[in-house]
Amino acid sequence: MSRTEVPPGTARAVRVAAGDLMRVIDVDGGQVGDVFAFAGSGTELAEHHSAAHTRAGIDRLFPAVGESFVTDLRRPILTLVEDTSPGEHDMLIPACDPARYAALGAPGHRSCAANLREALADEGLGFPGPTPQPINVFMRVPVGEDGRLNWLTANSRPGDAVTLRAEMDCVVVVSACPQDLVRISDAGLSPLAIETVHNGGTRS
């Protein structure tokens, strides 16, 4: 097993092989994480997890345990195999970006969109397209009966985690979301962690 710490407001990238298990852990509780997944292991990434294609494939807003997230080519890339949190996650809201913070009066604020590019660059990787819509773990944005979105604070507890199985070789980026102007994370920003079990427990 390998463990990668994701400091508050930043992101880290990990490479996982088909069959690996990857656990995203909310270390202190109440912290939203943006998860991005890209197929392959070359230096220039293209195919990626697609929230829209996943919703169309599973006929729900977010996968249940045992269901897969798919790419923009409709291929399974990650499967949700365990969730020890209260089970509230989001796949409707885009990653926060510089334009979002400029509109909120905070130009220059860190963002998940920028975190993604930085984390990939740290691994010598690039993604030429626009920022994909992420898997927002621990994020609570329920849809009301009137169709309105309700922005609620994360209720995940210390140590809560979601475990994902890689269905292909891929690069996964996890951002401990820096959004602190809209209170989606509880009591300020806190870290996340990524634990990866490589090929059923062999060394990384």
mmCIF file of C-alpha atoms in Angstrom:
data_model
loop_
_atom_site.group_PDB
_atom_site.id
_atom_site.type_symbol
_atom_site.label_atom_id
_atom_site.label_comp_id
_atom_site.label_asym_id
_atom_site.label_seq_id
_atom_site.Cartn_x
_atom_site.Cartn_y
_atom_site.Cartn_z
ATOM 1 C CA MET A 1 0.000 0.000 0.000
ATOM 2 C CA SER A 2 1.147 3.538 -0.712
ATOM 3 C CA ARG A 3 -0.239 6.713 0.861
ATOM 4 C CA THR A 4 -0.212 10.221 -0.600
ATOM 5 C CA GLU A 5 -1.112 13.210 1.543
ATOM 6 C CA VAL A 6 -3.111 15.989 -0.117
ATOM 7 C CA PRO A 7 -2.599 19.225 1.868
ATOM 8 C CA PRO A 8 -5.567 21.614 2.241
ATOM 9 C CA GLY A 9 -6.345 23.543 -0.932
ATOM 10 C CA THR A 10 -3.930 21.577 -3.137
ATOM 11 C CA ALA A 11 -3.994 18.469 -5.353
ATOM 12 C CA ARG A 12 -1.894 15.391 -5.973
ATOM 13 C CA ALA A 13 -1.774 12.947 -8.889
ATOM 14 C CA VAL A 14 -1.288 9.179 -8.597
ATOM 15 C CA ARG A 15 -0.847 6.505 -11.243
ATOM 16 C CA VAL A 16 -2.916 3.368 -10.805
ATOM 17 C CA ALA A 17 -3.030 0.149 -12.794
ATOM 18 C CA ALA A 18 -6.087 -1.871 -13.736
ATOM 19 C CA GLY A 19 -7.209 -3.789 -10.648
ATOM 20 C CA ASP A 20 -5.631 -1.388 -8.140
ATOM 21 C CA LEU A 21 -7.791 -0.095 -5.301
ATOM 22 C CA MET A 22 -7.626 3.611 -4.474
ATOM 23 C CA ARG A 23 -9.129 5.028 -1.288
ATOM 24 C CA VAL A 24 -9.841 8.778 -0.928
ATOM 25 C CA ILE A 25 -9.880 9.596 2.779
ATOM 26 C CA ASP A 26 -11.331 12.652 4.504
ATOM 27 C CA VAL A 27 -8.693 12.929 7.209
ATOM 28 C CA ASP A 28 -10.340 15.438 9.564
ATOM 29 C CA GLY A 29 -13.924 15.274 8.260
ATOM 30 C CA GLY A 30 -16.065 17.773 6.399
ATOM 31 C CA GLN A 31 -13.702 18.307 3.440
ATOM 32 C CA VAL A 32 -14.877 18.170 -0.177
ATOM 33 C CA GLY A 33 -12.583 16.529 -2.715
ATOM 34 C CA ASP A 34 -12.542 16.865 -6.501
ATOM 35 C CA VAL A 35 -11.479 13.614 -8.189
ATOM 36 C CA PHE A 36 -10.376 13.539 -11.840
ATOM 37 C CA ALA A 37 -9.441 10.369 -13.746
ATOM 38 C CA PHE A 38 -7.606 10.061 -17.079
ATOM 39 C CA ALA A 39 -7.118 6.910 -19.126
ATOM 40 C CA GLY A 40 -3.633 5.716 -19.974
ATOM 41 C CA SER A 41 -0.195 6.525 -18.668
ATOM 42 C CA GLY A 42 1.442 8.544 -21.456
ATOM 43 C CA THR A 43 2.606 12.110 -21.032
ATOM 44 C CA GLU A 44 -0.303 13.640 -22.979
ATOM 45 C CA LEU A 45 -3.673 12.575 -21.598
ATOM 46 C CA ALA A 46 -6.907 12.704 -23.586
ATOM 47 C CA GLU A 47 -9.676 10.268 -22.587
ATOM 48 C CA HIS A 48 -11.080 11.151 -19.167
ATOM 49 C CA HIS A 49 -13.872 10.438 -16.706
ATOM 50 C CA SER A 50 -17.106 12.055 -17.864
ATOM 51 C CA ALA A 51 -19.825 12.932 -15.382
ATOM 52 C CA ALA A 52 -22.406 13.318 -18.156
ATOM 53 C CA HIS A 53 -21.653 9.952 -19.760
ATOM 54 C CA THR A 54 -21.638 8.286 -16.335
ATOM 55 C CA ARG A 55 -25.065 9.685 -15.429
ATOM 56 C CA ALA A 56 -26.437 8.496 -18.780
ATOM 57 C CA GLY A 57 -24.968 5.041 -18.249
ATOM 58 C CA ILE A 58 -26.254 4.440 -14.718
ATOM 59 C CA ASP A 59 -29.536 6.419 -14.839
ATOM 60 C CA ARG A 60 -28.781 8.198 -11.575
ATOM 61 C CA LEU A 61 -26.943 11.296 -10.400
ATOM 62 C CA PHE A 62 -24.077 9.376 -8.764
ATOM 63 C CA PRO A 63 -23.034 5.721 -8.880
ATOM 64 C CA ALA A 64 -24.094 3.290 -6.173
ATOM 65 C CA VAL A 65 -21.569 0.835 -4.729
ATOM 66 C CA GLY A 66 -20.783 -1.671 -7.471
ATOM 67 C CA GLU A 67 -21.419 0.768 -10.326
ATOM 68 C CA SER A 68 -18.779 2.338 -12.550
ATOM 69 C CA PHE A 69 -17.754 5.806 -13.617
ATOM 70 C CA VAL A 70 -17.147 5.911 -17.372
ATOM 71 C CA THR A 71 -15.059 8.017 -19.716
ATOM 72 C CA ASP A 72 -16.052 10.320 -22.553
ATOM 73 C CA LEU A 73 -15.675 7.192 -24.738
ATOM 74 C CA ARG A 74 -18.149 5.384 -22.439
ATOM 75 C CA ARG A 75 -15.556 2.948 -21.103
ATOM 76 C CA PRO A 76 -15.513 2.060 -17.378
ATOM 77 C CA ILE A 77 -12.536 3.711 -15.700
ATOM 78 C CA LEU A 78 -13.296 3.494 -11.953
ATOM 79 C CA THR A 79 -15.795 1.439 -9.953
ATOM 80 C CA LEU A 80 -17.135 2.496 -6.560
ATOM 81 C CA VAL A 81 -16.489 -0.541 -4.347
ATOM 82 C CA GLU A 82 -16.932 0.878 -0.834
ATOM 83 C CA ASP A 83 -18.171 4.049 0.854
ATOM 84 C CA THR A 84 -17.843 4.519 4.610
ATOM 85 C CA SER A 85 -19.142 8.105 4.536
ATOM 86 C CA PRO A 86 -22.816 9.143 4.856
ATOM 87 C CA GLY A 87 -22.900 8.618 1.094
ATOM 88 C CA GLU A 88 -23.582 12.157 -0.109
ATOM 89 C CA HIS A 89 -21.488 13.052 -3.155
ATOM 90 C CA ASP A 90 -21.941 15.209 -6.240
ATOM 91 C CA MET A 91 -21.423 14.913 -9.970
ATOM 92 C CA LEU A 92 -23.301 18.021 -11.135
ATOM 93 C CA ILE A 93 -21.050 20.904 -10.077
ATOM 94 C CA PRO A 94 -17.962 21.824 -12.145
ATOM 95 C CA ALA A 95 -14.561 22.310 -10.589
ATOM 96 C CA CYS A 96 -14.008 25.726 -9.061
ATOM 97 C CA ASP A 97 -11.839 27.861 -11.323
ATOM 98 C CA PRO A 98 -10.299 31.346 -11.504
ATOM 99 C CA ALA A 99 -13.436 32.798 -13.119
ATOM 100 C CA ARG A 100 -15.573 31.506 -10.241
ATOM 101 C CA TYR A 101 -13.409 33.215 -7.650
ATOM 102 C CA ALA A 102 -13.176 36.422 -9.677
ATOM 103 C CA ALA A 103 -16.994 36.523 -9.706
ATOM 104 C CA LEU A 104 -16.943 36.028 -5.920
ATOM 105 C CA GLY A 105 -14.557 38.966 -5.513
ATOM 106 C CA ALA A 106 -11.448 36.876 -4.839
ATOM 107 C CA PRO A 107 -9.211 36.993 -7.936
ATOM 108 C CA GLY A 108 -6.081 34.897 -7.569
ATOM 109 C CA HIS A 109 -7.730 32.427 -5.183
ATOM 110 C CA ARG A 110 -6.558 28.829 -5.535
ATOM 111 C CA SER A 111 -8.920 26.583 -7.504
ATOM 112 C CA CYS A 112 -9.456 22.903 -8.290
ATOM 113 C CA ALA A 113 -9.064 23.636 -12.009
ATOM 114 C CA ALA A 114 -5.615 25.132 -11.436
ATOM 115 C CA ASN A 115 -4.769 22.431 -8.887
ATOM 116 C CA LEU A 116 -5.472 19.794 -11.543
ATOM 117 C CA ARG A 117 -3.023 21.317 -14.017
ATOM 118 C CA GLU A 118 -0.364 21.774 -11.333
ATOM 119 C CA ALA A 119 -0.675 18.178 -10.087
ATOM 120 C CA LEU A 120 -0.412 16.796 -13.625
ATOM 121 C CA ALA A 121 2.568 19.034 -14.406
ATOM 122 C CA ASP A 122 4.325 17.793 -11.260
ATOM 123 C CA GLU A 123 4.130 14.295 -12.778
ATOM 124 C CA GLY A 124 5.288 15.450 -16.207
ATOM 125 C CA LEU A 125 1.768 15.104 -17.607
ATOM 126 C CA GLY A 126 -0.509 17.367 -19.601
ATOM 127 C CA PHE A 127 -4.171 17.529 -20.554
ATOM 128 C CA PRO A 128 -4.971 19.725 -23.566
ATOM 129 C CA GLY A 129 -8.730 19.963 -23.156
ATOM 130 C CA PRO A 130 -10.973 22.010 -20.881
ATOM 131 C CA THR A 131 -11.197 20.982 -17.234
ATOM 132 C CA PRO A 132 -13.346 17.842 -16.986
ATOM 133 C CA GLN A 133 -16.301 17.847 -14.608
ATOM 134 C CA PRO A 134 -15.031 16.105 -11.470
ATOM 135 C CA ILE A 135 -16.306 13.454 -9.121
ATOM 136 C CA ASN A 136 -17.022 15.623 -6.073
ATOM 137 C CA VAL A 137 -16.634 13.283 -3.121
ATOM 138 C CA PHE A 138 -18.203 14.292 0.213
ATOM 139 C CA MET A 139 -19.940 17.258 -1.493
ATOM 140 C CA ARG A 140 -23.622 17.813 -0.666
ATOM 141 C CA VAL A 141 -25.638 19.517 -3.403
ATOM 142 C CA PRO A 142 -29.057 17.817 -3.340
ATOM 143 C CA VAL A 143 -31.660 18.678 -5.963
ATOM 144 C CA GLY A 144 -34.911 19.997 -4.474
ATOM 145 C CA GLU A 145 -38.395 19.112 -5.681
ATOM 146 C CA ASP A 146 -38.473 22.442 -7.502
ATOM 147 C CA GLY A 147 -35.262 21.558 -9.337
ATOM 148 C CA ARG A 148 -33.103 23.997 -7.382
ATOM 149 C CA LEU A 149 -29.678 23.011 -6.130
ATOM 150 C CA ASN A 150 -29.048 23.272 -2.390
ATOM 151 C CA TRP A 151 -25.450 23.995 -1.378
ATOM 152 C CA LEU A 152 -24.938 22.231 1.953
ATOM 153 C CA THR A 153 -21.865 21.696 4.100
ATOM 154 C CA ALA A 154 -20.098 18.338 3.858
ATOM 155 C CA ASN A 155 -21.106 15.968 6.661
ATOM 156 C CA SER A 156 -18.338 13.396 6.216
ATOM 157 C CA ARG A 157 -16.602 12.347 9.424
ATOM 158 C CA PRO A 158 -12.884 12.008 10.235
ATOM 159 C CA GLY A 159 -11.549 8.947 8.445
ATOM 160 C CA ASP A 160 -14.531 8.522 6.118
ATOM 161 C CA ALA A 161 -13.466 7.214 2.733
ATOM 162 C CA VAL A 162 -14.592 6.123 -0.702
ATOM 163 C CA THR A 163 -12.769 3.205 -2.319
ATOM 164 C CA LEU A 164 -12.475 2.998 -6.097
ATOM 165 C CA ARG A 165 -11.188 0.145 -8.244
ATOM 166 C CA ALA A 166 -9.312 1.064 -11.413
ATOM 167 C CA GLU A 167 -10.804 -0.659 -14.447
ATOM 168 C CA MET A 168 -7.901 0.406 -16.677
ATOM 169 C CA ASP A 169 -4.468 1.949 -16.228
ATOM 170 C CA CYS A 170 -5.124 5.558 -15.366
ATOM 171 C CA VAL A 171 -3.959 8.739 -13.690
ATOM 172 C CA VAL A 172 -6.139 10.021 -10.860
ATOM 173 C CA VAL A 173 -5.916 13.534 -9.433
ATOM 174 C CA VAL A 174 -7.458 14.413 -6.073
ATOM 175 C CA SER A 175 -7.897 18.056 -5.076
ATOM 176 C CA ALA A 176 -8.718 19.021 -1.478
ATOM 177 C CA CYS A 177 -11.083 21.732 -2.687
ATOM 178 C CA PRO A 178 -9.913 25.252 -1.720
ATOM 179 C CA GLN A 179 -13.449 26.707 -1.809
ATOM 180 C CA ASP A 180 -13.807 28.653 1.452
ATOM 181 C CA LEU A 181 -16.080 31.469 0.256
ATOM 182 C CA VAL A 182 -19.089 29.170 -0.162
ATOM 183 C CA ARG A 183 -19.220 26.854 2.855
ATOM 184 C CA ILE A 184 -19.257 23.470 1.176
ATOM 185 C CA SER A 185 -16.464 22.201 3.449
ATOM 186 C CA ASP A 186 -16.940 22.297 7.207
ATOM 187 C CA ALA A 187 -14.903 24.629 9.472
ATOM 188 C CA GLY A 188 -12.380 25.761 6.889
ATOM 189 C CA LEU A 189 -10.053 23.693 4.737
ATOM 190 C CA SER A 190 -8.466 20.403 5.763
ATOM 191 C CA PRO A 191 -6.396 17.644 4.131
ATOM 192 C CA LEU A 192 -7.345 14.536 2.217
ATOM 193 C CA ALA A 193 -5.287 11.388 1.717
ATOM 194 C CA ILE A 194 -5.009 8.821 -1.072
ATOM 195 C CA GLU A 195 -4.226 5.209 -0.208
ATOM 196 C CA THR A 196 -3.520 2.867 -3.091
ATOM 197 C CA VAL A 197 -3.362 -0.919 -2.932
ATOM 198 C CA HIS A 198 -1.369 -1.906 -5.996
ATOM 199 C CA ASN A 199 -2.404 -5.107 -7.781
ATOM 200 C CA GLY A 200 -4.013 -6.664 -4.754
ATOM 201 C CA GLY A 201 -1.371 -5.555 -2.303
ATOM 202 C CA THR A 202 1.958 -5.867 -4.112
ATOM 203 C CA ARG A 203 4.543 -3.150 -3.721
ATOM 204 C CA SER A 204 4.140 0.125 -5.620
#
